[in-house]
Amino acid sequence: MATVLDGKGVSERRLERLREAIDSSGLHPRLATVLVGDDPASALYVRMKHRACEQVHIGSIHVTLPEDATTAQVVETVRRLNQDPEISGILVQIPMPVAVDQEAVIGAVSPAKDVDGFHPCNLGRLFSGRPRFSPCTPAGIMTLLEEYGIDPAGRRAVVIGRSIDVGRPMAALLLNADATVTVCHSRTRDLAAVTREADLLVAAVGRPRFVTGDMVREGAVVVDVGTNRVDGKLMGDVDFEAVRERAAAITPVPGGVGPMTIATLMENTFAAAGRQACGPAP
């Protein structure tokens, strides 16, 4: 039976340590969130992030723009936050309405305040092996593995999904940690044959219970990034009960990767405040 990687427990411990570090630092980190439209799921995620800010004594403000906001309006909002010396980090909640040029908005965020790690400069630094801010979900996964003593070095890692927010940066972080990495996607042939080779399998495909027991090798570490709602219930991309019989370790949904994402956002915001206190970023 697999060890369940308790992301909720790990995140709570890290947030407690972070609060102590912030209180003793003399810094006053502050996070700004920007939400375009009134998508209920996005609004919930933003509220969760602000609750985490309160928990660790990070100040926060929230800016809401209407569903019909133009790209220019959203970019101008971001630029004002860039220029505000009281703001350490900026998070633009995605996805945005289809009428908004999401890439233009993300590109408008100052790389020094891009605590979500999606700016092209920060992604470029990550892929070059010199990360400043890494996207919070992949970075949180790496932290969770470290907390459980799971070293990716030398392991065959397989990532299912090639999105720019999870799959690709996850592969880069694993490669930087000396894993041998394969990225699978919708065009991968004989996917199960590839996943069965994995010592470390990360599922970020966005399809409930997509990864079944016969797709996982005995003794693998399985990380489930999925957050799918089916009949009002949250479930991951992995068939948890079937896979835990074969895996050595597995993350649950909920309580696995999600809390680590928020903890990493808080850590990135504190790190941004520290860097800004030292002067302009190189």
Coordinates of N, CA, C and O in Angstrom, one line a residue, residues 4-133:
V4 N 0.8 7.9 1.4 CA 0.1 9.0 1.0 C 0.9 10.3 1.3 O 1.2 10.6 2.5
L5 N 1.2 11.0 0.3 CA 2.0 12.3 0.4 C 1.1 13.4 0.8 O 0.3 13.9 0.0
D6 N 1.1 13.7 2.1 CA 0.2 14.7 2.7 C 0.6 16.1 2.5 O 1.3 16.8 3.3
G7 N 0.1 16.6 1.3 CA 0.5 18.0 1.0 C -0.1 19.0 2.0 O 0.5 20.1 2.2
K8 N -1.3 18.7 2.5 CA -1.9 19.6 3.4 C -1.1 19.8 4.7 O -0.8 20.9 5.2
G9 N -0.6 18.6 5.2 CA 0.2 18.7 6.4 C 1.5 19.4 6.2 O 2.0 20.2 7.0
V10 N 2.2 19.1 5.1 CA 3.4 19.7 4.7 C 3.3 21.2 4.6 O 4.1 22.0 5.1
S11 N 2.2 21.6 3.9 CA 2.0 23.0 3.6 C 1.8 23.8 4.9 O 2.2 24.9 5.1
E12 N 1.0 23.2 5.8 CA 0.7 23.9 7.1 C 2.0 24.1 7.9 O 2.2 25.1 8.5
R13 N 2.9 23.1 7.9 CA 4.2 23.3 8.6 C 5.0 24.3 7.9 O 5.7 25.1 8.6
R14 N 5.0 24.3 6.6 CA 5.9 25.4 5.9 C 5.3 26.7 6.1 O 6.0 27.7 6.2
L15 N 4.0 26.9 6.1 CA 3.3 28.2 6.3 C 3.6 28.7 7.7 O 3.8 29.9 7.9
E16 N 3.7 27.8 8.7 CA 4.0 28.2 10.1 C 5.4 28.7 10.1 O 5.7 29.8 10.8
R17 N 6.3 28.0 9.5 CA 7.7 28.5 9.5 C 7.9 29.8 8.7 O 8.6 30.7 9.1
L18 N 7.1 29.9 7.7 CA 7.1 31.1 6.9 C 6.6 32.3 7.7 O 7.2 33.4 7.6
R19 N 5.5 32.1 8.4 CA 5.0 33.2 9.3 C 6.1 33.7 10.3 O 6.3 34.9 10.5
E20 N 6.8 32.8 10.9 CA 7.8 33.1 11.8 C 9.0 33.9 11.1 O 9.5 34.9 11.7
A21 N 9.3 33.4 9.9 CA 10.4 34.1 9.2 C 10.0 35.5 8.8 O 10.8 36.5 8.9
I22 N 8.7 35.7 8.4 CA 8.2 37.0 8.0 C 8.2 38.0 9.2 O 8.6 39.1 9.2
D23 N 7.7 37.4 10.4 CA 7.6 38.3 11.6 C 9.0 38.7 12.1 O 9.1 39.8 12.7
S24 N 10.0 37.9 11.8 CA 11.3 38.3 12.3 C 12.2 39.0 11.3 O 13.3 39.4 11.5
S25 N 11.6 39.2 10.1 CA 12.4 39.7 9.0 C 12.5 41.3 8.9 O 13.5 41.8 8.3
G26 N 11.5 41.9 9.5 CA 11.5 43.4 9.3 C 10.9 43.8 8.0 O 10.7 45.0 7.7
L27 N 10.5 42.8 7.1 CA 9.9 43.1 5.8 C 8.4 43.1 6.0 O 7.8 42.5 6.9
H28 N 7.7 43.7 5.0 CA 6.3 43.8 5.0 C 5.8 43.4 3.6 O 5.3 44.2 2.8
P29 N 5.9 42.1 3.3 CA 5.4 41.6 1.9 C 4.0 41.8 1.7 O 3.2 41.8 2.7
R30 N 3.6 42.1 0.5 CA 2.2 42.4 0.1 C 1.9 41.8 -1.2 O 2.7 42.0 -2.2
L31 N 0.8 41.1 -1.3 CA 0.4 40.4 -2.6 C -0.8 41.1 -3.2 O -1.8 41.4 -2.4
A32 N -0.8 41.4 -4.5 CA -1.9 41.9 -5.2 C -2.5 40.8 -6.1 O -1.7 40.2 -6.9
T33 N -3.8 40.6 -6.0 CA -4.4 39.7 -7.0 C -5.3 40.4 -7.9 O -5.9 41.4 -7.5
V34 N -5.4 40.0 -9.1 CA -6.3 40.6 -10.1 C -7.2 39.5 -10.7 O -6.7 38.5 -11.2
L35 N -8.5 39.8 -10.6 CA -9.5 38.8 -11.2 C -10.3 39.6 -12.2 O -10.9 40.6 -11.9
V36 N -10.4 39.0 -13.4 CA -11.2 39.5 -14.5 C -12.5 38.7 -14.6 O -12.4 37.5 -14.9
G37 N -13.7 39.3 -14.4 CA -14.9 38.5 -14.5 C -15.3 37.9 -13.1 O -14.7 38.2 -12.1
D38 N -16.3 37.1 -13.2 CA -16.9 36.6 -11.9 C -17.0 35.1 -11.9 O -18.0 34.5 -11.4
D39 N -16.0 34.4 -12.5 CA -16.0 32.9 -12.5 C -16.0 32.4 -11.1 O -15.1 32.8 -10.3
P40 N -16.9 31.6 -10.6 CA -17.0 31.2 -9.2 C -15.7 30.4 -8.8 O -15.2 30.6 -7.7
A41 N -15.2 29.5 -9.6 CA -14.0 28.8 -9.2 C -12.8 29.7 -9.1 O -12.1 29.6 -8.1
S42 N -12.6 30.6 -10.0 CA -11.5 31.6 -9.9 C -11.7 32.4 -8.6 O -10.7 32.7 -7.9
A43 N -12.9 32.9 -8.3 CA -13.1 33.7 -7.2 C -12.8 32.9 -5.9 O -12.2 33.4 -4.9
L44 N -13.1 31.6 -5.9 CA -12.8 30.8 -4.7 C -11.3 30.6 -4.5 O -10.8 30.8 -3.4
Y45 N -10.6 30.4 -5.6 CA -9.1 30.3 -5.6 C -8.5 31.5 -5.0 O -7.5 31.5 -4.2
V46 N -9.0 32.7 -5.5 CA -8.4 34.0 -5.0 C -8.7 34.1 -3.5 O -7.8 34.5 -2.7
R47 N -9.9 33.8 -3.0 CA -10.2 33.9 -1.6 C -9.2 33.0 -0.8 O -8.8 33.4 0.3
M48 N -9.0 31.8 -1.3 CA -8.1 30.9 -0.6 C -6.7 31.5 -0.5 O -6.0 31.4 0.6
K49 N -6.2 32.2 -1.5 CA -4.9 32.8 -1.5 C -4.8 33.9 -0.5 O -3.8 34.1 0.2
H50 N -5.9 34.7 -0.4 CA -5.9 35.8 0.6 C -6.0 35.3 2.0 O -5.4 35.9 2.9
R51 N -6.7 34.1 2.2 CA -6.7 33.6 3.6 C -5.3 33.1 4.0 O -4.9 33.2 5.1
A52 N -4.6 32.5 3.0 CA -3.2 32.1 3.3 C -2.3 33.3 3.6 O -1.5 33.3 4.5
C53 N -2.6 34.4 2.9 CA -1.8 35.7 3.2 C -2.1 36.1 4.7 O -1.1 36.4 5.4
E54 N -3.3 36.1 5.1 CA -3.6 36.4 6.5 C -2.9 35.5 7.5 O -2.4 35.9 8.5
Q55 N -2.9 34.2 7.1 CA -2.3 33.2 8.0 C -0.8 33.5 8.2 O -0.3 33.2 9.3
V56 N -0.1 33.9 7.2 CA 1.4 34.1 7.3 C 1.8 35.6 7.5 O 3.0 35.9 7.5
H57 N 0.8 36.4 7.7 CA 1.1 37.9 7.9 C 1.7 38.6 6.6 O 2.5 39.4 6.8
I58 N 1.2 38.2 5.5 CA 1.4 38.9 4.2 C 0.2 39.8 4.0 O -0.9 39.3 4.0
G59 N 0.5 41.1 3.7 CA -0.6 41.9 3.4 C -1.1 41.6 2.0 O -0.4 41.0 1.2
S60 N -2.4 42.0 1.7 CA -2.9 41.7 0.4 C -4.0 42.7 0.0 O -4.7 43.2 0.8
I61 N -4.1 42.9 -1.3 CA -5.2 43.6 -1.9 C -5.7 42.8 -3.1 O -5.0 42.0 -3.6
H62 N -7.0 43.1 -3.4 CA -7.6 42.4 -4.5 C -8.2 43.4 -5.4 O -8.9 44.3 -5.0
V63 N -8.0 43.2 -6.7 CA -8.6 44.1 -7.8 C -9.5 43.2 -8.6 O -9.0 42.2 -9.2
T64 N -10.8 43.6 -8.8 CA -11.7 42.9 -9.6 C -12.1 43.8 -10.8 O -12.4 44.9 -10.6
L65 N -11.9 43.2 -12.0 CA -12.4 43.9 -13.2 C -13.6 43.2 -13.8 O -13.7 42.0 -13.7
P66 N -14.4 43.9 -14.5 CA -15.6 43.3 -15.1 C -15.3 42.3 -16.2 O -14.2 42.4 -16.8
E67 N -16.3 41.5 -16.4 CA -16.1 40.4 -17.5 C -15.8 41.0 -18.8 O -15.1 40.4 -19.6
D68 N -16.3 42.3 -19.1 CA -16.1 42.9 -20.4 C -14.9 43.8 -20.4 O -14.7 44.6 -21.4
A69 N -14.0 43.7 -19.4 CA -12.8 44.5 -19.4 C -12.0 44.2 -20.7 O -11.9 43.1 -21.1
T70 N -11.3 45.2 -21.2 CA -10.5 45.0 -22.4 C -9.1 44.6 -21.9 O -8.7 44.8 -20.8
T71 N -8.3 44.1 -22.9 CA -6.9 43.8 -22.6 C -6.2 45.0 -22.1 O -5.4 44.9 -21.1
A72 N -6.4 46.2 -22.7 CA -5.7 47.4 -22.4 C -6.0 47.8 -20.9 O -5.1 48.2 -20.2
Q73 N -7.3 47.6 -20.5 CA -7.6 47.9 -19.1 C -6.9 47.0 -18.1 O -6.5 47.5 -17.1
V74 N -6.9 45.7 -18.4 CA -6.2 44.8 -17.5 C -4.7 45.1 -17.5 O -4.1 45.1 -16.4
V75 N -4.1 45.3 -18.6 CA -2.7 45.6 -18.7 C -2.4 46.9 -17.9 O -1.4 47.0 -17.1
E76 N -3.2 47.9 -18.0 CA -3.0 49.2 -17.2 C -3.1 48.9 -15.7 O -2.3 49.5 -15.0
T77 N -4.0 48.1 -15.3 CA -4.1 47.7 -13.9 C -2.9 47.1 -13.4 O -2.3 47.4 -12.3
V78 N -2.3 46.1 -14.2 CA -1.1 45.4 -13.9 C 0.1 46.4 -13.8 O 0.9 46.4 -12.8
R79 N 0.1 47.4 -14.7 CA 1.2 48.3 -14.7 C 1.2 49.2 -13.5 O 2.2 49.6 -12.9
R80 N 0.0 49.6 -13.1 CA -0.1 50.4 -11.8 C 0.4 49.6 -10.6 O 1.1 50.2 -9.8
L81 N 0.1 48.3 -10.6 CA 0.6 47.5 -9.5 C 2.1 47.3 -9.6 O 2.8 47.3 -8.6
N82 N 2.7 47.2 -10.8 CA 4.1 47.2 -11.0 C 4.8 48.4 -10.3 O 5.9 48.3 -9.7
Q83 N 4.2 49.5 -10.5 CA 4.8 50.8 -10.1 C 4.6 51.1 -8.6 O 5.2 52.0 -8.0
D84 N 3.7 50.3 -7.9 CA 3.4 50.5 -6.5 C 4.5 49.9 -5.7 O 4.7 48.7 -5.6
P85 N 5.3 50.7 -4.9 CA 6.4 50.1 -4.2 C 6.0 49.3 -3.0 O 6.8 48.6 -2.4
E86 N 4.7 49.4 -2.6 CA 4.2 48.7 -1.5 C 3.8 47.2 -1.9 O 3.5 46.4 -1.0
I87 N 3.7 46.9 -3.2 CA 3.3 45.6 -3.7 C 4.6 44.8 -4.0 O 5.4 45.2 -4.8
S88 N 4.7 43.6 -3.3 CA 5.8 42.7 -3.5 C 5.6 41.8 -4.7 O 6.5 41.4 -5.4
G89 N 4.3 41.3 -4.8 CA 4.0 40.2 -5.8 C 2.7 40.5 -6.4 O 1.8 41.1 -5.8
I90 N 2.5 40.1 -7.7 CA 1.3 40.2 -8.4 C 0.9 38.9 -8.9 O 1.7 38.2 -9.5
L91 N -0.4 38.6 -8.7 CA -0.9 37.3 -9.3 C -2.2 37.7 -10.1 O -3.1 38.2 -9.5
V92 N -2.2 37.4 -11.4 CA -3.3 37.5 -12.2 C -4.0 36.2 -12.4 O -3.4 35.2 -12.9
Q93 N -5.2 36.1 -11.8 CA -5.9 34.8 -11.8 C -6.2 34.4 -13.3 O -6.9 35.1 -14.0
I94 N -5.8 33.2 -13.6 CA -6.2 32.6 -14.9 C -7.1 31.4 -14.7 O -7.0 30.8 -13.7
P95 N -7.9 31.0 -15.8 CA -8.0 31.7 -17.1 C -8.8 33.0 -17.0 O -9.6 33.2 -16.1
M96 N -8.5 33.9 -18.0 CA -9.2 35.1 -18.1 C -10.3 35.0 -19.2 O -10.2 34.0 -20.0
P97 N -11.2 35.9 -19.3 CA -12.2 35.8 -20.4 C -11.6 35.8 -21.7 O -10.5 36.3 -21.9
V98 N -12.2 35.1 -22.7 CA -11.6 34.9 -24.0 C -11.3 36.2 -24.7 O -10.4 36.2 -25.6
A99 N -12.0 37.2 -24.4 CA -11.7 38.5 -25.1 C -10.4 39.2 -24.6 O -9.9 40.1 -25.3
V100 N -9.9 38.7 -23.5 CA -8.6 39.3 -23.0 C -7.4 38.5 -23.5 O -7.4 37.3 -23.4
D101 N -6.4 39.2 -24.0 CA -5.2 38.6 -24.4 C -4.4 38.2 -23.2 O -3.7 39.0 -22.6
Q102 N -4.5 37.0 -22.8 CA -3.9 36.5 -21.6 C -2.4 36.6 -21.6 O -1.7 37.0 -20.6
E103 N -1.8 36.3 -22.7 CA -0.3 36.4 -22.8 C 0.2 37.8 -22.7 O 1.2 38.1 -22.0
A104 N -0.6 38.8 -23.2 CA -0.2 40.2 -23.1 C -0.3 40.6 -21.6 O 0.6 41.4 -21.2
V105 N -1.3 40.2 -20.9 CA -1.4 40.5 -19.5 C -0.3 39.9 -18.7 O 0.3 40.6 -17.9
I106 N 0.0 38.7 -18.9 CA 1.1 38.0 -18.1 C 2.4 38.7 -18.4 O 3.2 38.9 -17.6
G107 N 2.6 39.0 -19.7 CA 3.8 39.7 -20.1 C 4.0 41.1 -19.5 O 5.1 41.6 -19.5
A108 N 2.9 41.7 -19.1 CA 2.9 43.0 -18.5 C 3.3 43.0 -17.1 O 3.8 44.1 -16.5
V109 N 3.2 41.9 -16.4 CA 3.7 41.8 -15.0 C 5.2 41.9 -14.9 O 5.9 41.3 -15.7
S110 N 5.6 42.8 -14.0 CA 7.1 42.9 -13.8 C 7.7 41.5 -13.4 O 7.1 40.9 -12.5
P111 N 8.7 41.0 -14.1 CA 9.3 39.8 -13.7 C 9.7 39.7 -12.2 O 9.7 38.6 -11.6
A112 N 10.1 40.8 -11.6 CA 10.5 40.9 -10.2 C 9.3 40.7 -9.3 O 9.5 40.3 -8.1
K113 N 8.1 40.9 -9.8 CA 6.8 40.7 -9.0 C 6.0 39.5 -9.4 O 4.9 39.3 -8.9
D114 N 6.5 38.8 -10.4 CA 5.8 37.7 -11.0 C 5.9 36.5 -10.1 O 6.6 35.5 -10.4
V115 N 5.2 36.5 -9.0 CA 5.3 35.4 -8.0 C 4.6 34.1 -8.5 O 4.7 33.1 -7.9
D116 N 3.8 34.2 -9.6 CA 3.2 33.0 -10.1 C 4.2 32.3 -11.1 O 3.9 31.2 -11.5
G117 N 5.2 33.0 -11.5 CA 6.3 32.4 -12.3 C 5.9 32.2 -13.8 O 6.6 31.3 -14.4
F118 N 5.0 32.9 -14.3 CA 4.5 32.7 -15.7 C 5.1 33.7 -16.7 O 4.9 33.5 -17.9
H119 N 5.8 34.7 -16.2 CA 6.3 35.7 -17.2 C 7.4 35.0 -18.1 O 8.1 34.1 -17.6
P120 N 7.4 35.3 -19.3 CA 8.4 34.7 -20.2 C 9.8 34.7 -19.7 O 10.6 33.8 -19.9
C121 N 10.2 35.8 -19.1 CA 11.6 35.9 -18.5 C 11.8 34.9 -17.4 O 12.9 34.3 -17.4
N122 N 10.8 34.7 -16.5 CA 11.0 33.8 -15.5 C 10.9 32.3 -16.0 O 11.7 31.5 -15.5
L123 N 10.1 32.1 -17.0 CA 10.1 30.7 -17.6 C 11.4 30.5 -18.3 O 11.9 29.4 -18.2
G124 N 11.9 31.5 -18.9 CA 13.2 31.3 -19.6 C 14.3 31.0 -18.6 O 15.2 30.2 -18.9
R125 N 14.3 31.7 -17.5 CA 15.3 31.4 -16.4 C 15.2 30.0 -15.9 O 16.2 29.3 -15.7
L126 N 13.9 29.6 -15.8 CA 13.7 28.2 -15.3 C 14.3 27.2 -16.3 O 15.0 26.2 -15.9
F127 N 14.0 27.4 -17.6 CA 14.4 26.4 -18.6 C 15.9 26.5 -18.8 O 16.5 25.5 -19.4
S128 N 16.5 27.6 -18.5 CA 18.0 27.7 -18.6 C 18.7 27.1 -17.3 O 19.9 27.2 -17.3
G129 N 17.9 26.7 -16.3 CA 18.5 26.1 -15.1 C 18.9 27.2 -14.1 O 19.6 26.8 -13.1
R130 N 18.4 28.4 -14.2 CA 18.7 29.5 -13.3 C 17.4 30.1 -12.8 O 17.2 31.3 -13.0
P131 N 16.5 29.4 -12.2 CA 15.1 29.9 -11.9 C 15.2 31.0 -10.9 O 16.0 31.0 -9.9
R132 N 14.3 32.0 -11.0 CA 14.0 33.0 -10.0 C 12.7 32.7 -9.3 O 12.7 32.4 -8.1
F133 N 11.6 32.8 -10.1 CA 10.3 32.3 -9.6 C 9.8 31.2 -10.5 O 9.7 31.4 -11.7

